[in-house]
Short mmCIF file of N, CA and C in Angstrom, two decimals:
data_model
loop_
_atom_site.label_atom_id
_atom_site.label_comp_id
_atom_site.label_asym_id
_atom_site.label_seq_id
_atom_site.Cartn_x
_atom_site.Cartn_y
_atom_site.Cartn_z
N MET A 1 -12.18 12.53 35.76
CA MET A 1 -12.86 13.79 35.94
C MET A 1 -13.40 13.84 37.37
N THR A 2 -13.16 14.95 38.07
CA THR A 2 -13.60 15.12 39.45
C THR A 2 -15.05 15.59 39.48
N LYS A 3 -15.84 14.92 40.32
CA LYS A 3 -17.24 15.29 40.46
C LYS A 3 -17.34 16.56 41.32
N GLU A 4 -18.12 17.51 40.86
CA GLU A 4 -18.36 18.72 41.63
C GLU A 4 -19.20 18.37 42.85
N PRO A 5 -18.95 19.01 44.00
CA PRO A 5 -19.76 18.72 45.18
C PRO A 5 -21.18 19.24 44.98
N ASP A 6 -22.12 18.61 45.68
CA ASP A 6 -23.49 19.07 45.64
C ASP A 6 -23.58 20.45 46.28
N THR A 7 -24.57 21.21 45.86
CA THR A 7 -24.82 22.52 46.45
C THR A 7 -26.08 22.41 47.30
N TRP A 8 -26.05 23.04 48.47
CA TRP A 8 -27.13 22.94 49.44
C TRP A 8 -27.60 24.32 49.89
N ILE A 9 -28.90 24.43 50.11
CA ILE A 9 -29.47 25.58 50.79
C ILE A 9 -29.56 25.17 52.25
N TYR A 10 -29.02 25.99 53.13
CA TYR A 10 -29.08 25.66 54.55
C TYR A 10 -29.83 26.74 55.33
N PHE A 11 -30.41 26.33 56.43
CA PHE A 11 -31.15 27.21 57.32
C PHE A 11 -30.54 27.02 58.71
N ILE A 12 -29.95 28.07 59.25
CA ILE A 12 -29.35 28.02 60.58
C ILE A 12 -30.15 28.96 61.48
N ARG A 13 -30.52 28.45 62.64
CA ARG A 13 -31.35 29.23 63.57
C ARG A 13 -30.53 29.60 64.80
N CYS A 14 -30.60 30.87 65.18
CA CYS A 14 -29.99 31.34 66.42
C CYS A 14 -31.02 31.13 67.53
N THR A 15 -30.68 30.31 68.51
CA THR A 15 -31.64 29.98 69.56
C THR A 15 -31.97 31.16 70.46
N GLU A 16 -31.05 32.11 70.58
CA GLU A 16 -31.28 33.26 71.45
C GLU A 16 -32.12 34.34 70.77
N THR A 17 -31.79 34.67 69.53
CA THR A 17 -32.50 35.77 68.85
C THR A 17 -33.70 35.30 68.04
N LYS A 18 -33.81 33.99 67.84
CA LYS A 18 -34.89 33.41 67.01
C LYS A 18 -34.82 33.94 65.58
N ARG A 19 -33.60 34.10 65.10
CA ARG A 19 -33.40 34.51 63.71
C ARG A 19 -32.86 33.33 62.92
N ILE A 20 -33.16 33.33 61.62
CA ILE A 20 -32.77 32.22 60.75
C ILE A 20 -31.94 32.75 59.60
N LYS A 21 -30.80 32.12 59.39
CA LYS A 21 -29.93 32.46 58.25
C LYS A 21 -30.24 31.51 57.11
N ILE A 22 -30.45 32.06 55.95
CA ILE A 22 -30.66 31.27 54.74
C ILE A 22 -29.43 31.47 53.87
N GLY A 23 -28.71 30.39 53.60
CA GLY A 23 -27.48 30.49 52.83
C GLY A 23 -27.32 29.32 51.88
N VAL A 24 -26.24 29.35 51.12
CA VAL A 24 -25.93 28.29 50.17
C VAL A 24 -24.47 27.88 50.37
N ALA A 25 -24.22 26.58 50.26
CA ALA A 25 -22.85 26.10 50.45
C ALA A 25 -22.69 24.72 49.83
N ASN A 26 -21.48 24.42 49.42
CA ASN A 26 -21.17 23.06 48.96
C ASN A 26 -21.00 22.13 50.16
N TYR A 27 -20.50 22.67 51.25
CA TYR A 27 -20.27 21.88 52.47
C TYR A 27 -20.99 22.56 53.64
N PRO A 28 -22.29 22.35 53.75
CA PRO A 28 -23.08 23.09 54.75
C PRO A 28 -22.70 22.79 56.19
N LEU A 29 -22.19 21.60 56.48
CA LEU A 29 -21.78 21.33 57.86
C LEU A 29 -20.55 22.16 58.23
N ARG A 30 -19.64 22.31 57.28
CA ARG A 30 -18.48 23.17 57.51
C ARG A 30 -18.93 24.61 57.71
N ARG A 31 -19.87 25.04 56.90
CA ARG A 31 -20.39 26.41 57.03
C ARG A 31 -21.04 26.61 58.39
N PHE A 32 -21.84 25.62 58.83
CA PHE A 32 -22.47 25.70 60.14
C PHE A 32 -21.39 25.85 61.23
N HIS A 33 -20.38 25.03 61.14
CA HIS A 33 -19.30 25.07 62.13
C HIS A 33 -18.63 26.44 62.13
N ASP A 34 -18.38 27.01 60.96
CA ASP A 34 -17.77 28.34 60.87
C ASP A 34 -18.65 29.39 61.54
N HIS A 35 -19.95 29.33 61.27
CA HIS A 35 -20.87 30.29 61.89
C HIS A 35 -20.88 30.12 63.41
N GLN A 36 -20.94 28.87 63.87
CA GLN A 36 -21.00 28.63 65.31
C GLN A 36 -19.73 29.11 66.01
N THR A 37 -18.60 28.89 65.36
CA THR A 37 -17.33 29.33 65.94
C THR A 37 -17.29 30.84 66.14
N SER A 38 -17.86 31.59 65.21
CA SER A 38 -17.80 33.05 65.28
C SER A 38 -19.01 33.67 65.98
N CYS A 39 -19.94 32.86 66.45
CA CYS A 39 -21.16 33.38 67.06
C CYS A 39 -21.13 33.14 68.57
N PRO A 40 -21.42 34.16 69.37
CA PRO A 40 -21.38 33.99 70.82
C PRO A 40 -22.59 33.25 71.40
N THR A 41 -23.62 33.03 70.58
CA THR A 41 -24.81 32.33 71.05
C THR A 41 -24.92 30.97 70.35
N VAL A 42 -25.79 30.13 70.88
CA VAL A 42 -25.95 28.78 70.33
C VAL A 42 -26.75 28.84 69.03
N LEU A 43 -26.22 28.14 68.02
CA LEU A 43 -26.92 28.01 66.74
C LEU A 43 -27.40 26.57 66.60
N GLU A 44 -28.44 26.38 65.80
CA GLU A 44 -28.87 25.03 65.48
C GLU A 44 -29.13 24.93 64.00
N PHE A 45 -28.89 23.75 63.48
CA PHE A 45 -29.13 23.49 62.06
C PHE A 45 -30.63 23.26 61.92
N ALA A 46 -31.33 24.19 61.29
CA ALA A 46 -32.78 24.12 61.20
C ALA A 46 -33.28 23.41 59.94
N GLY A 47 -32.54 23.50 58.85
CA GLY A 47 -33.00 22.90 57.61
C GLY A 47 -31.91 22.78 56.57
N LEU A 48 -32.15 21.88 55.62
CA LEU A 48 -31.18 21.61 54.58
C LEU A 48 -31.89 21.03 53.36
N GLN A 49 -31.61 21.60 52.20
CA GLN A 49 -32.16 21.05 50.96
C GLN A 49 -31.18 21.26 49.83
N ARG A 50 -31.21 20.36 48.86
CA ARG A 50 -30.38 20.56 47.67
C ARG A 50 -30.88 21.82 46.97
N GLY A 51 -29.93 22.59 46.49
CA GLY A 51 -30.32 23.83 45.84
C GLY A 51 -29.12 24.50 45.19
N HIS A 52 -29.30 25.74 44.84
CA HIS A 52 -28.27 26.49 44.13
C HIS A 52 -28.45 27.97 44.46
N ARG A 53 -27.53 28.78 44.01
CA ARG A 53 -27.58 30.21 44.31
C ARG A 53 -28.89 30.87 43.88
N GLN A 54 -29.41 30.46 42.75
CA GLN A 54 -30.66 31.06 42.28
C GLN A 54 -31.80 30.77 43.26
N LEU A 55 -31.88 29.56 43.78
CA LEU A 55 -32.91 29.23 44.77
C LEU A 55 -32.70 30.05 46.03
N GLU A 56 -31.46 30.21 46.45
CA GLU A 56 -31.18 31.04 47.63
C GLU A 56 -31.71 32.46 47.40
N ARG A 57 -31.43 33.03 46.23
CA ARG A 57 -31.92 34.39 45.92
C ARG A 57 -33.45 34.44 45.92
N GLU A 58 -34.07 33.38 45.37
CA GLU A 58 -35.54 33.33 45.36
C GLU A 58 -36.10 33.28 46.78
N LEU A 59 -35.46 32.51 47.65
CA LEU A 59 -35.92 32.44 49.05
C LEU A 59 -35.70 33.76 49.77
N HIS A 60 -34.59 34.42 49.51
CA HIS A 60 -34.35 35.73 50.11
C HIS A 60 -35.44 36.72 49.67
N LYS A 61 -35.81 36.66 48.42
CA LYS A 61 -36.86 37.55 47.92
C LYS A 61 -38.22 37.15 48.52
N ARG A 62 -38.52 35.87 48.52
CA ARG A 62 -39.80 35.38 49.04
C ARG A 62 -40.01 35.78 50.50
N PHE A 63 -38.94 35.69 51.30
CA PHE A 63 -39.04 35.99 52.73
C PHE A 63 -38.50 37.38 53.07
N GLY A 64 -38.35 38.22 52.05
CA GLY A 64 -37.75 39.54 52.22
C GLY A 64 -38.38 40.41 53.30
N LYS A 65 -39.67 40.29 53.51
CA LYS A 65 -40.32 41.14 54.53
C LYS A 65 -39.89 40.77 55.94
N TYR A 66 -39.24 39.61 56.10
CA TYR A 66 -38.76 39.18 57.41
C TYR A 66 -37.25 39.41 57.59
N ARG A 67 -36.62 39.99 56.57
CA ARG A 67 -35.17 40.21 56.62
C ARG A 67 -34.83 41.14 57.78
N VAL A 68 -33.77 40.79 58.52
CA VAL A 68 -33.38 41.56 59.69
C VAL A 68 -32.72 42.88 59.29
N ARG A 69 -31.85 42.83 58.32
CA ARG A 69 -31.26 44.08 57.82
C ARG A 69 -31.12 44.00 56.31
N ARG A 70 -31.16 45.13 55.69
CA ARG A 70 -31.13 45.21 54.23
C ARG A 70 -29.95 44.42 53.66
N ASN A 71 -30.25 43.59 52.67
CA ASN A 71 -29.27 42.78 51.96
C ASN A 71 -28.57 41.73 52.83
N GLY A 72 -29.06 41.51 54.03
CA GLY A 72 -28.48 40.49 54.89
C GLY A 72 -29.11 39.13 54.61
N GLU A 73 -28.56 38.10 55.23
CA GLU A 73 -29.06 36.74 55.03
C GLU A 73 -29.76 36.20 56.27
N TRP A 74 -29.98 37.05 57.27
CA TRP A 74 -30.68 36.64 58.49
C TRP A 74 -32.10 37.17 58.45
N PHE A 75 -33.03 36.32 58.86
CA PHE A 75 -34.45 36.63 58.80
C PHE A 75 -35.08 36.37 60.17
N SER A 76 -36.09 37.16 60.52
CA SER A 76 -36.82 36.91 61.75
C SER A 76 -37.59 35.61 61.61
N GLU A 77 -37.56 34.80 62.66
CA GLU A 77 -38.30 33.55 62.63
C GLU A 77 -39.79 33.85 62.49
N CYS A 78 -40.45 33.11 61.62
CA CYS A 78 -41.88 33.28 61.41
C CYS A 78 -42.47 31.97 60.92
N LYS A 79 -43.77 31.86 61.00
CA LYS A 79 -44.45 30.63 60.60
C LYS A 79 -44.18 30.29 59.12
N GLU A 80 -44.15 31.30 58.27
CA GLU A 80 -43.96 31.07 56.84
C GLU A 80 -42.60 30.40 56.55
N ILE A 81 -41.55 30.87 57.19
CA ILE A 81 -40.23 30.27 56.98
C ILE A 81 -40.17 28.89 57.62
N LEU A 82 -40.69 28.75 58.83
CA LEU A 82 -40.68 27.44 59.50
C LEU A 82 -41.48 26.41 58.71
N ASP A 83 -42.62 26.81 58.14
CA ASP A 83 -43.41 25.90 57.31
C ASP A 83 -42.64 25.48 56.07
N TYR A 84 -41.92 26.44 55.45
CA TYR A 84 -41.11 26.11 54.27
C TYR A 84 -40.04 25.08 54.63
N ILE A 85 -39.36 25.30 55.73
CA ILE A 85 -38.32 24.37 56.16
C ILE A 85 -38.91 22.99 56.41
N LYS A 86 -40.02 22.94 57.11
CA LYS A 86 -40.65 21.65 57.42
C LYS A 86 -41.03 20.89 56.15
N ALA A 87 -41.53 21.61 55.16
CA ALA A 87 -42.00 20.98 53.92
C ALA A 87 -40.87 20.65 52.94
N ASN A 88 -39.81 21.45 52.94
CA ASN A 88 -38.79 21.32 51.89
C ASN A 88 -37.38 21.00 52.36
N ALA A 89 -37.10 21.22 53.64
CA ALA A 89 -35.72 21.11 54.10
C ALA A 89 -35.60 20.52 55.50
N PRO A 90 -36.37 19.47 55.80
CA PRO A 90 -36.27 18.91 57.15
C PRO A 90 -34.90 18.29 57.41
N VAL A 91 -34.44 18.42 58.62
CA VAL A 91 -33.14 17.85 59.01
C VAL A 91 -33.41 16.55 59.76
N ASP A 92 -32.76 15.49 59.30
CA ASP A 92 -32.99 14.18 59.94
C ASP A 92 -31.92 13.89 60.99
N ASP A 93 -32.07 12.76 61.66
CA ASP A 93 -31.14 12.39 62.73
C ASP A 93 -29.71 12.23 62.24
N ASP A 94 -29.53 11.78 61.00
CA ASP A 94 -28.18 11.60 60.46
C ASP A 94 -27.44 12.93 60.37
N VAL A 95 -28.14 13.98 59.95
CA VAL A 95 -27.51 15.30 59.87
C VAL A 95 -27.16 15.78 61.27
N HIS A 96 -28.06 15.59 62.23
CA HIS A 96 -27.75 16.00 63.61
C HIS A 96 -26.55 15.22 64.14
N TRP A 97 -26.44 13.95 63.78
CA TRP A 97 -25.29 13.16 64.21
C TRP A 97 -24.01 13.74 63.63
N GLN A 98 -24.04 14.07 62.34
CA GLN A 98 -22.86 14.63 61.70
C GLN A 98 -22.47 15.96 62.33
N ILE A 99 -23.47 16.77 62.69
CA ILE A 99 -23.19 18.07 63.31
C ILE A 99 -22.49 17.87 64.65
N ASN A 100 -22.91 16.89 65.40
CA ASN A 100 -22.33 16.64 66.72
C ASN A 100 -21.07 15.79 66.68
N ASN A 101 -20.76 15.22 65.54
CA ASN A 101 -19.59 14.36 65.37
C ASN A 101 -18.32 15.21 65.42
N THR A 102 -17.25 14.64 65.88
CA THR A 102 -15.99 15.39 65.96
C THR A 102 -15.45 15.77 64.58
N LEU A 103 -15.95 15.16 63.53
CA LEU A 103 -15.47 15.49 62.19
C LEU A 103 -16.27 16.61 61.55
N ILE A 104 -17.13 17.26 62.32
CA ILE A 104 -17.97 18.32 61.76
C ILE A 104 -17.13 19.30 60.95
N GLY A 105 -17.64 19.64 59.82
CA GLY A 105 -16.98 20.60 58.97
C GLY A 105 -15.86 20.02 58.13
N LEU A 106 -15.46 18.80 58.41
CA LEU A 106 -14.36 18.22 57.64
C LEU A 106 -14.88 17.29 56.55
N MET A 107 -16.17 16.98 56.61
CA MET A 107 -16.71 16.08 55.61
C MET A 107 -17.95 16.70 54.97
N PRO A 108 -18.14 16.44 53.70
CA PRO A 108 -19.37 16.91 53.07
C PRO A 108 -20.53 16.01 53.49
N ILE A 109 -21.73 16.50 53.31
CA ILE A 109 -22.88 15.65 53.52
C ILE A 109 -22.94 14.68 52.36
N ILE A 110 -23.11 13.44 52.64
CA ILE A 110 -23.23 12.42 51.61
C ILE A 110 -24.67 11.98 51.56
N ALA A 111 -25.33 12.26 50.45
CA ALA A 111 -26.75 11.93 50.34
C ALA A 111 -26.96 10.83 49.32
#
């Protein structure tokens, strides 16, 4: 029997606009790479936590007043979101290494 991949809530920050994307993915490093490839500005991996679609929806609702556009997944950077990331989804050096590794997007995060 094949094990299902873990599901992750990820937080990606656009360094130019100071906006944060809150999303869900089985392979968040691959998702980050996809976003960076299609984005003309520099992105950074701001946070990562185990989660599921329901948690993503709850976070979208919780931070809804900071949403950049209706029904979008990008939010204006604010203390409330940054505090949440710091408390629940800090990114460690290993994740930064994987992001900068040439295999980015080709491997899942192994926790």
